[in-house]
């Protein structure tokens, strides 16, 4: 293991591997350390969804840029991450929701995201098995999509290594070395790595890393909430291609996995804060109640698996991205609150450029995601959390 690097990235999920790749691409000498195996945090447990349909300018702009990145990512990384533009379909059950959809659509269209209001009949053309009679209208953007989280992490890590980065799995950071308010490196269970820059990409575990650097755990109040998914046996492709979500039904959603056609079913029921990832029966009951109401034919499909991971939630459901002003050389990109996978390409690029060049061309609003906003008592408008 190296004992010195320019940058140490802590965390080997989609965020950390993307940051490491983009740093290596800019010529930085980078080491990524991951306490388990790559992706074992939340990334390999996510619902694969990638959307631009947020309700504020900062997230819409970042995600519009990200979708452009996702489109070219397989080619750039020379490995197929299976990105597909199969859309996101939100469904309204009340007139108030239809009105809210209209406002959302105006905002999306203002920033070039082609969301539109569709009828239940049109929704049924997109998702033939949909229980369309239950809905008044859909908020549909065909340019949203999904990708394979396993392949994405693998592709970022592989390319990062090709460009000179070192990646150490089963290497747990146990302390951050800080002298005179400057970061000097990290201590791990396998030895010390000296570095002038350390990036906290540990998401649900980010407050523990912050504490190691001498910061208050509540300085960036990220809390781990257990969220779960079930996956069905594979179905023929093309039946539930978009992510389909009636928000009024406890934020429940269904989406066919782009890899094998199994249906991923999620819902808003969460537990926590907790670091426990044991699947629970109450989730199974809740998610199947809604999934079979959205797509009645799912009643006849077998469930193969159930698992849990974390939404690393901040009080406004927006991540903390940027420099920590109290400690020179200490950066964070964490607290993604259920939408970190979709943001990984652009966030990794912006962070790498910030570290190496001091600025970025990525349309990422640093002020919006400012890690210091919480201690100032500022909250952004809450980002819609659904995967
Ligand atoms: P993680 O993948 O959690 O990576 C952080 C890593 O840090 C972990 O691997 C951990 O082991 C490591 N680490 C922690 N402490 C240390 C230490 N001391 N030393 C070394 N390493 C350490 N997002 C979407 O964009 N779309 C979706 O559809 C979606 N659906 C979801 C559905 C569910 C059920 C869940 C649980 C999440 C979903 N998410 C979704 C959220 C998404 O999974 C996360 O936002 C994203 O994976 C965060 O990536 P990350 O790399 O920041 O964090």
Short mmCIF file of C-alpha atoms and ligand atoms in Angstrom, two decimals:
data_model
loop_
_atom_site.label_atom_id
_atom_site.label_comp_id
_atom_site.label_asym_id
_atom_site.label_seq_id
_atom_site.Cartn_x
_atom_site.Cartn_y
_atom_site.Cartn_z
CA UNK A 1 0.00 0.00 0.00
CA UNK A 2 1.24 3.50 -0.84
CA UNK A 3 2.15 5.70 2.10
CA UNK A 4 1.76 8.98 0.22
CA UNK A 5 -0.62 10.43 -2.38
CA UNK A 6 -1.85 13.85 -3.46
CA UNK A 7 -5.49 12.96 -2.76
CA UNK A 8 -7.16 10.27 -0.66
CA UNK A 9 -10.82 9.57 -1.44
CA UNK A 10 -12.73 7.80 1.35
CA UNK A 11 -15.57 5.59 0.09
CA UNK A 12 -15.87 3.31 -2.92
CA UNK A 13 -19.48 3.86 -4.01
CA UNK A 14 -20.62 5.62 -7.17
CA UNK A 15 -19.54 9.00 -5.74
CA UNK A 16 -16.05 8.00 -4.56
CA UNK A 17 -15.16 5.97 -7.66
CA UNK A 18 -16.38 8.80 -9.91
CA UNK A 19 -14.29 11.35 -7.99
CA UNK A 20 -11.23 9.07 -8.16
CA UNK A 21 -11.69 8.53 -11.90
CA UNK A 22 -12.07 12.23 -12.64
CA UNK A 23 -9.08 13.11 -10.45
CA UNK A 24 -6.90 10.51 -12.19
CA UNK A 25 -8.08 11.85 -15.55
CA UNK A 26 -6.82 15.30 -14.52
CA UNK A 27 -3.43 13.77 -13.65
CA UNK A 28 -3.77 13.76 -9.86
CA UNK A 29 -2.02 11.11 -7.81
CA UNK A 30 -5.06 9.56 -6.12
CA UNK A 31 -5.75 6.72 -3.72
CA UNK A 32 -9.28 5.50 -2.94
CA UNK A 33 -9.88 3.55 0.27
CA UNK A 34 -13.01 1.48 0.86
CA UNK A 35 -13.72 -0.33 4.12
CA UNK A 36 -15.56 -3.21 2.42
CA UNK A 37 -15.76 -4.09 -1.25
CA UNK A 38 -16.54 -1.41 -3.85
CA UNK A 39 -20.23 -0.58 -4.02
CA UNK A 40 -21.20 -2.40 -0.81
CA UNK A 41 -22.53 0.79 0.83
CA UNK A 42 -25.73 2.06 -0.77
CA UNK A 43 -24.74 2.04 -4.42
CA UNK A 44 -25.22 -1.68 -5.12
CA UNK A 45 -28.54 -1.53 -3.22
CA UNK A 46 -30.15 1.26 -5.25
CA UNK A 47 -33.06 1.23 -7.66
CA UNK A 48 -30.95 2.20 -10.73
CA UNK A 49 -33.03 5.33 -11.50
CA UNK A 50 -31.69 8.51 -13.11
CA UNK A 51 -33.96 11.52 -13.36
CA UNK A 52 -33.98 15.23 -14.07
CA UNK A 53 -37.46 15.76 -12.64
CA UNK A 54 -36.60 17.75 -9.52
CA UNK A 55 -38.47 20.77 -8.19
CA UNK A 56 -35.65 23.34 -8.03
CA UNK A 57 -33.26 24.94 -10.50
CA UNK A 58 -30.00 23.60 -8.98
CA UNK A 59 -30.94 19.92 -9.10
CA UNK A 60 -32.63 20.17 -12.51
CA UNK A 61 -29.57 21.85 -14.07
CA UNK A 62 -27.15 19.39 -12.49
CA UNK A 63 -29.25 16.43 -13.59
CA UNK A 64 -29.70 17.71 -17.13
CA UNK A 65 -25.93 17.86 -17.35
CA UNK A 66 -25.65 14.42 -15.74
CA UNK A 67 -27.95 12.82 -18.29
CA UNK A 68 -25.67 14.14 -21.03
CA UNK A 69 -22.75 12.55 -19.15
CA UNK A 70 -24.63 9.24 -18.68
CA UNK A 71 -25.34 9.09 -22.41
CA UNK A 72 -21.63 9.04 -23.19
CA UNK A 73 -20.35 7.26 -20.09
CA UNK A 74 -20.04 3.74 -21.55
CA UNK A 75 -18.00 5.06 -24.46
CA UNK A 76 -15.84 7.24 -22.21
CA UNK A 77 -15.14 4.46 -19.70
CA UNK A 78 -14.87 1.82 -22.44
CA UNK A 79 -17.27 -0.39 -20.50
CA UNK A 80 -21.03 -0.69 -20.92
CA UNK A 81 -22.83 0.73 -17.87
CA UNK A 82 -26.17 -0.07 -19.55
CA UNK A 83 -27.64 3.44 -19.44
CA UNK A 84 -31.09 3.49 -21.03
CA UNK A 85 -33.41 6.47 -21.50
CA UNK A 86 -36.61 4.73 -20.52
CA UNK A 87 -38.13 7.73 -18.71
CA UNK A 88 -39.76 8.50 -15.36
CA UNK A 89 -43.55 8.56 -15.11
CA UNK A 90 -45.12 10.25 -12.08
CA UNK A 91 -48.85 9.74 -11.69
CA UNK A 92 -51.45 12.04 -10.12
CA UNK A 93 -54.42 10.81 -8.09
CA UNK A 94 -55.94 14.24 -7.26
CA UNK A 95 -56.59 17.56 -9.04
CA UNK A 96 -54.13 19.26 -6.63
CA UNK A 97 -51.40 16.92 -7.82
CA UNK A 98 -52.25 17.61 -11.45
CA UNK A 99 -51.81 21.33 -10.72
CA UNK A 100 -48.46 20.64 -9.01
CA UNK A 101 -47.37 18.55 -12.02
CA UNK A 102 -48.17 21.50 -14.31
CA UNK A 103 -45.96 23.78 -12.20
CA UNK A 104 -43.14 21.19 -12.19
CA UNK A 105 -43.39 20.79 -15.96
CA UNK A 106 -43.09 24.58 -16.45
CA UNK A 107 -39.91 24.57 -14.37
CA UNK A 108 -38.44 21.54 -16.16
CA UNK A 109 -39.20 23.00 -19.58
CA UNK A 110 -37.61 26.33 -18.58
CA UNK A 111 -34.30 24.50 -18.20
CA UNK A 112 -34.70 22.38 -21.32
CA UNK A 113 -36.02 19.16 -19.72
CA UNK A 114 -38.84 17.93 -22.01
CA UNK A 115 -41.31 16.77 -19.32
CA UNK A 116 -44.96 16.87 -20.37
CA UNK A 117 -48.41 16.21 -18.97
CA UNK A 118 -49.97 13.05 -20.37
CA UNK A 119 -53.38 11.39 -20.11
CA UNK A 120 -53.93 8.03 -18.38
CA UNK A 121 -54.46 6.50 -21.84
CA UNK A 122 -51.05 7.75 -22.98
CA UNK A 123 -49.53 6.45 -19.76
CA UNK A 124 -50.97 3.02 -20.52
CA UNK A 125 -49.36 3.07 -23.94
CA UNK A 126 -45.98 3.59 -22.21
CA UNK A 127 -46.66 1.02 -19.47
CA UNK A 128 -49.15 -1.49 -20.89
CA UNK A 129 -49.80 -3.20 -17.53
CA UNK A 130 -50.58 0.07 -15.70
CA UNK A 131 -53.77 0.32 -13.63
CA UNK A 132 -54.47 3.55 -15.51
CA UNK A 133 -58.05 3.99 -14.25
CA UNK A 134 -56.72 5.04 -10.83
CA UNK A 135 -54.89 8.10 -12.20
CA UNK A 136 -55.89 11.52 -13.50
CA UNK A 137 -52.69 12.40 -15.38
CA UNK A 138 -48.99 11.66 -15.72
CA UNK A 139 -45.85 13.80 -15.50
CA UNK A 140 -43.70 12.12 -18.13
CA UNK A 141 -40.10 12.71 -19.16
CA UNK A 142 -38.81 10.18 -21.68
CA UNK A 143 -35.20 11.41 -21.33
CA UNK A 144 -34.82 10.22 -17.72
CA UNK A 145 -33.54 6.68 -17.37
CA UNK A 146 -31.63 3.98 -15.54
CA UNK A 147 -28.21 2.35 -15.50
CA UNK A 148 -26.47 -0.59 -13.88
CA UNK A 149 -24.90 0.45 -10.54
CA UNK A 150 -22.59 -2.59 -10.41
CA UNK A 151 -21.18 -1.94 -13.87
CA UNK A 152 -20.93 1.81 -13.22
CA UNK A 153 -18.80 1.43 -10.09
CA UNK A 154 -16.69 -1.22 -11.77
CA UNK A 155 -16.21 0.97 -14.86
CA UNK A 156 -15.23 4.09 -12.88
CA UNK A 157 -12.79 2.06 -10.75
CA UNK A 158 -11.27 0.19 -13.68
CA UNK A 159 -10.67 3.37 -15.68
CA UNK A 160 -9.35 5.22 -12.62
CA UNK A 161 -6.80 2.43 -12.10
CA UNK A 162 -5.87 2.49 -15.79
CA UNK A 163 -5.12 6.21 -15.36
CA UNK A 164 -2.87 5.55 -12.35
CA UNK A 165 -5.20 5.65 -9.34
CA UNK A 166 -4.72 3.08 -6.58
CA UNK A 167 -7.83 1.51 -5.05
CA UNK A 168 -7.62 -0.33 -1.75
CA UNK A 169 -10.66 -2.38 -0.73
CA UNK A 170 -11.11 -3.73 2.82
CA UNK A 171 -9.17 -0.70 3.99
CA UNK A 172 -10.98 1.23 6.68
CA UNK A 173 -10.12 4.81 7.57
CA UNK A 174 -9.78 4.96 11.34
CA UNK A 175 -8.56 8.55 11.73
CA UNK A 176 -7.94 11.73 9.75
CA UNK A 177 -4.62 13.45 10.39
CA UNK A 178 -5.10 17.19 10.83
CA UNK A 179 -2.35 19.58 11.94
CA UNK A 180 -2.85 23.33 12.37
CA UNK A 181 -6.19 23.09 10.56
CA UNK A 182 -4.58 21.43 7.55
CA UNK A 183 -5.29 17.89 6.48
CA UNK A 184 -2.18 15.70 6.35
CA UNK A 185 -3.56 12.27 5.52
CA UNK A 186 -5.50 9.31 6.87
CA UNK A 187 -4.82 6.41 9.21
CA UNK A 188 -6.28 3.10 8.10
CA UNK A 189 -6.37 -0.43 9.50
CA UNK A 190 -3.59 -1.19 7.00
CA UNK A 191 -1.32 1.81 7.64
CA UNK A 192 -1.07 5.56 7.17
CA UNK A 193 -1.41 7.41 3.87
CA UNK A 194 -0.09 10.97 3.89
CA UNK A 195 -1.96 13.38 1.63
CA UNK A 196 -2.64 17.10 1.29
CA UNK A 197 -6.22 16.52 0.22
CA UNK A 198 -8.81 14.14 1.70
CA UNK A 199 -12.31 13.70 0.27
CA UNK A 200 -15.13 12.38 2.43
CA UNK A 201 -17.31 10.34 0.04
CA UNK A 202 -18.57 7.99 2.77
CA UNK A 203 -22.24 9.09 2.39
CA UNK A 204 -24.16 7.43 5.29
CA UNK A 205 -20.92 7.21 7.28
CA UNK A 206 -19.77 10.75 6.41
CA UNK A 207 -20.50 12.21 9.91
CA UNK A 208 -18.18 9.56 11.44
CA UNK A 209 -15.41 10.65 9.06
CA UNK A 210 -16.09 14.32 9.87
CA UNK A 211 -15.78 13.53 13.56
CA UNK A 212 -12.41 11.86 12.92
CA UNK A 213 -11.28 15.18 11.42
CA UNK A 214 -12.27 16.95 14.66
CA UNK A 215 -15.58 18.34 13.40
CA UNK A 216 -18.84 18.07 15.29
CA UNK A 217 -20.89 15.08 14.10
CA UNK A 218 -23.92 17.38 13.71
CA UNK A 219 -22.00 19.99 11.68
CA UNK A 220 -23.34 18.29 8.55
CA UNK A 221 -26.34 16.39 9.97
CA UNK A 222 -26.46 13.37 7.68
CA UNK A 223 -28.56 10.50 9.08
CA UNK A 224 -28.76 6.93 7.77
CA UNK A 225 -32.33 5.79 7.03
CA UNK A 226 -32.99 2.22 6.03
CA UNK A 227 -34.74 1.96 2.65
CA UNK A 228 -35.58 -1.33 1.02
CA UNK A 229 -36.38 -2.91 -2.31
CA UNK A 230 -37.83 -6.17 -3.50
CA UNK A 231 -37.02 -7.63 -6.88
CA UNK A 232 -39.25 -10.02 -8.81
CA UNK A 233 -38.34 -12.82 -11.13
CA UNK A 234 -37.38 -11.59 -14.63
CA UNK A 235 -40.22 -10.39 -16.86
CA UNK A 236 -40.15 -9.88 -20.60
CA UNK A 237 -38.50 -6.55 -21.41
CA UNK A 238 -40.60 -3.52 -22.29
CA UNK A 239 -43.49 -3.93 -19.85
CA UNK A 240 -42.48 -1.53 -17.05
CA UNK A 241 -39.51 0.23 -18.60
CA UNK A 242 -39.79 3.67 -16.93
CA UNK A 243 -39.74 4.28 -13.21
CA UNK A 244 -43.46 4.56 -12.41
CA UNK A 245 -44.43 6.43 -9.25
CA UNK A 246 -47.67 7.81 -7.87
CA UNK A 247 -46.18 10.04 -5.13
CA UNK A 248 -49.46 10.07 -3.17
CA UNK A 249 -49.18 6.30 -2.70
CA UNK A 250 -46.43 6.60 -0.11
CA UNK A 251 -43.84 7.47 -2.80
CA UNK A 252 -44.10 3.89 -4.06
CA UNK A 253 -42.44 2.99 -7.34
CA UNK A 254 -41.81 0.14 -9.74
CA UNK A 255 -39.18 -0.15 -12.46
CA UNK A 256 -37.94 -3.04 -14.56
CA UNK A 257 -34.23 -3.68 -14.05
CA UNK A 258 -32.51 -2.76 -17.30
CA UNK A 259 -30.29 -5.81 -17.00
CA UNK A 260 -32.60 -8.80 -16.52
CA UNK A 261 -36.18 -7.47 -16.59
CA UNK A 262 -36.90 -8.22 -12.90
CA UNK A 263 -39.14 -5.57 -11.35
CA UNK A 264 -37.68 -3.46 -8.55
CA UNK A 265 -40.38 -2.27 -6.16
CA UNK A 266 -39.77 0.45 -3.59
CA UNK A 267 -41.84 2.57 -1.23
CA UNK A 268 -41.47 5.48 1.16
CA UNK A 269 -41.55 3.39 4.35
CA UNK A 270 -38.24 3.96 6.12
CA UNK A 271 -36.61 3.03 9.42
CA UNK A 272 -34.06 4.96 11.34
CA UNK A 273 -31.76 6.60 11.84
CA UNK A 274 -30.00 3.23 11.94
CA UNK A 275 -27.03 1.40 10.47
CA UNK A 276 -29.03 -1.84 10.48
CA UNK A 277 -29.71 -3.32 7.04
CA UNK A 278 -31.91 -6.26 8.00
CA UNK A 279 -34.89 -6.49 5.61
CA UNK A 280 -38.27 -6.19 7.37
CA UNK A 281 -41.68 -7.77 6.89
CA UNK A 282 -43.56 -4.49 7.32
CA UNK A 283 -41.76 -3.21 4.22
CA UNK A 284 -42.70 -6.30 2.23
CA UNK A 285 -46.39 -5.83 3.10
CA UNK A 286 -46.33 -2.09 2.38
CA UNK A 287 -44.43 -2.24 -0.90
CA UNK A 288 -46.49 -5.11 -2.33
CA UNK A 289 -49.75 -3.37 -1.38
CA UNK A 290 -48.79 -0.42 -3.58
CA UNK A 291 -46.85 -2.23 -6.33
CA UNK A 292 -49.79 -4.53 -7.06
CA UNK A 293 -52.12 -1.54 -7.11
CA UNK A 294 -49.90 0.27 -9.66
CA UNK A 295 -49.45 -2.91 -11.76
CA UNK A 296 -52.14 -5.47 -10.78
CA UNK A 297 -50.46 -8.24 -12.83
CA UNK A 298 -47.58 -8.19 -10.32
CA UNK A 299 -49.87 -10.25 -8.04
CA UNK A 300 -48.92 -13.25 -10.16
CA UNK A 301 -45.16 -12.68 -10.17
CA UNK A 302 -42.71 -14.23 -7.72
CA UNK A 303 -40.49 -12.15 -5.47
CA UNK A 304 -36.89 -13.33 -5.63
CA UNK A 305 -35.06 -10.99 -3.29
CA UNK A 306 -35.46 -8.27 -0.69
CA UNK A 307 -32.67 -6.08 0.63
CA UNK A 308 -31.98 -2.81 2.43
CA UNK A 309 -29.56 0.09 2.10
CA UNK A 310 -29.38 3.71 3.19
CA UNK A 311 -30.81 7.02 2.20
CA UNK A 312 -28.10 9.21 3.79
CA UNK A 313 -30.47 12.06 4.55
CA UNK A 314 -29.78 15.72 5.22
CA UNK A 315 -32.50 17.98 6.68
CA UNK A 316 -33.34 19.36 3.21
CA UNK A 317 -32.66 16.13 1.26
CA UNK A 318 -29.94 17.85 -0.74
CA UNK A 319 -26.35 16.61 -0.54
CA UNK A 320 -23.42 18.47 1.02
CA UNK A 321 -20.85 19.01 -1.72
CA UNK A 322 -17.71 21.14 -1.54
CA UNK A 323 -14.85 22.31 0.61
CA UNK A 324 -14.92 22.31 4.40
CA UNK A 325 -13.62 25.75 5.28
CA UNK A 326 -12.36 24.83 8.76
CA UNK A 327 -9.73 22.38 7.51
CA UNK A 328 -7.51 23.11 4.50
CA UNK A 329 -7.60 20.23 2.05
CA UNK A 330 -10.75 18.58 3.46
CA UNK A 331 -13.68 18.10 1.05
CA UNK A 332 -17.03 16.33 1.19
CA UNK A 333 -19.58 14.92 -1.26
CA UNK A 334 -22.16 13.08 0.86
CA UNK A 335 -25.73 13.07 2.15
CA UNK A 336 -27.32 12.22 -1.19
CA UNK A 337 -30.68 11.44 0.42
CA UNK A 338 -31.76 8.78 -2.06
CA UNK A 339 -30.47 10.25 -5.32
CA UNK A 340 -26.70 9.91 -5.29
CA UNK A 341 -26.26 7.27 -7.96
CA UNK A 342 -27.84 9.43 -10.66
CA UNK A 343 -25.61 12.39 -9.69
CA UNK A 344 -22.30 10.52 -9.65
CA UNK A 345 -20.78 11.44 -13.03
CA UNK A 346 -21.21 15.22 -12.71
CA UNK A 347 -20.48 15.36 -8.98
CA UNK A 348 -17.25 13.39 -9.48
CA UNK A 349 -16.21 15.67 -12.31
CA UNK A 350 -17.04 18.87 -10.41
CA UNK A 351 -15.23 17.72 -7.26
CA UNK A 352 -12.11 16.71 -9.20
CA UNK A 353 -12.03 20.04 -11.01
CA UNK A 354 -12.57 21.96 -7.78
CA UNK A 355 -9.66 20.13 -6.14
CA UNK A 356 -7.25 20.36 -9.08
CA UNK A 357 -8.26 23.68 -10.72
CA UNK A 358 -10.14 25.49 -7.96
CA UNK A 359 -13.26 25.79 -10.17
CA UNK A 360 -15.45 23.69 -12.43
CA UNK A 361 -17.29 23.99 -15.73
CA UNK A 362 -19.98 21.56 -14.46
CA UNK A 363 -23.27 23.40 -13.78
CA UNK A 364 -23.15 22.51 -10.10
CA UNK A 365 -24.38 25.28 -7.82
CA UNK A 366 -21.82 25.23 -4.98
CA UNK A 367 -23.89 27.59 -2.89
CA UNK A 368 -26.97 25.37 -3.10
CA UNK A 369 -25.04 22.30 -1.92
CA UNK A 370 -22.78 24.24 0.50
CA UNK A 371 -21.79 21.90 3.38
CA UNK A 372 -21.79 24.93 5.73
CA UNK A 373 -25.46 25.81 5.13
CA UNK A 374 -26.72 23.74 8.07
CA UNK A 375 -24.61 25.50 10.70
CA UNK A 376 -25.93 28.81 9.32
CA UNK A 377 -29.44 27.47 9.84
CA UNK A 378 -30.16 27.59 6.10
CA UNK A 379 -32.15 24.90 4.36
CA UNK A 380 -32.83 24.57 0.66
CA UNK A 381 -36.26 23.67 -0.60
CA UNK A 382 -36.58 19.95 -0.03
CA UNK A 383 -35.41 17.83 -2.93
CA UNK A 384 -37.91 15.15 -3.92
CA UNK A 385 -36.33 11.98 -2.54
CA UNK A 386 -37.66 9.16 -4.62
CA UNK A 387 -35.04 7.05 -6.51
P1 LIG B 1 -22.11 4.64 -0.85
O1 LIG B 1 -22.41 3.81 -2.03
O2 LIG B 1 -22.83 4.33 0.40
O3 LIG B 1 -20.55 4.59 -0.60
C1 LIG B 1 -19.94 5.06 0.58
C2 LIG B 1 -18.84 4.08 0.91
O4 LIG B 1 -18.03 4.57 1.98
C3 LIG B 1 -19.35 2.72 1.35
O5 LIG B 1 -19.01 1.73 0.39
C4 LIG B 1 -18.68 2.49 2.70
O6 LIG B 1 -18.29 1.16 2.92
C5 LIG B 1 -17.50 3.44 2.62
N1 LIG B 1 -16.97 3.82 3.94
C6 LIG B 1 -17.68 4.25 5.01
N2 LIG B 1 -16.87 4.48 6.05
C7 LIG B 1 -15.60 4.21 5.63
C8 LIG B 1 -14.34 4.24 6.27
N3 LIG B 1 -14.20 4.59 7.54
N4 LIG B 1 -13.24 3.88 5.54
C9 LIG B 1 -13.37 3.50 4.23
N5 LIG B 1 -14.56 3.44 3.60
C10 LIG B 1 -15.66 3.79 4.28
N6 LIG B 1 -30.05 6.76 -5.96
C11 LIG B 1 -30.29 7.07 -7.25
O7 LIG B 1 -29.63 7.94 -7.79
N7 LIG B 1 -31.27 6.44 -7.94
C12 LIG B 1 -32.06 5.49 -7.40
O8 LIG B 1 -32.92 4.91 -8.06
C13 LIG B 1 -31.84 5.15 -6.03
N8 LIG B 1 -32.59 4.22 -5.41
C14 LIG B 1 -32.29 3.83 -4.14
C15 LIG B 1 -33.03 2.79 -3.55
C16 LIG B 1 -32.67 2.33 -2.29
C17 LIG B 1 -33.45 1.22 -1.67
C18 LIG B 1 -31.56 2.89 -1.61
C19 LIG B 1 -31.14 2.37 -0.27
C20 LIG B 1 -30.85 3.95 -2.17
C21 LIG B 1 -31.21 4.42 -3.44
N9 LIG B 1 -30.53 5.47 -4.04
C22 LIG B 1 -30.78 5.81 -5.34
C23 LIG B 1 -29.49 6.21 -3.31
C24 LIG B 1 -28.13 5.77 -3.74
O9 LIG B 1 -27.96 4.39 -3.48
C25 LIG B 1 -27.06 6.57 -2.99
O10 LIG B 1 -27.38 7.94 -2.95
C26 LIG B 1 -25.72 6.43 -3.68
O11 LIG B 1 -25.43 5.07 -3.90
C27 LIG B 1 -24.64 7.09 -2.84
O12 LIG B 1 -23.39 6.70 -3.34
P2 LIG B 1 -22.12 7.03 -2.49
O13 LIG B 1 -20.96 6.55 -3.25
O14 LIG B 1 -22.16 8.46 -2.10
O15 LIG B 1 -22.34 6.20 -1.15
#
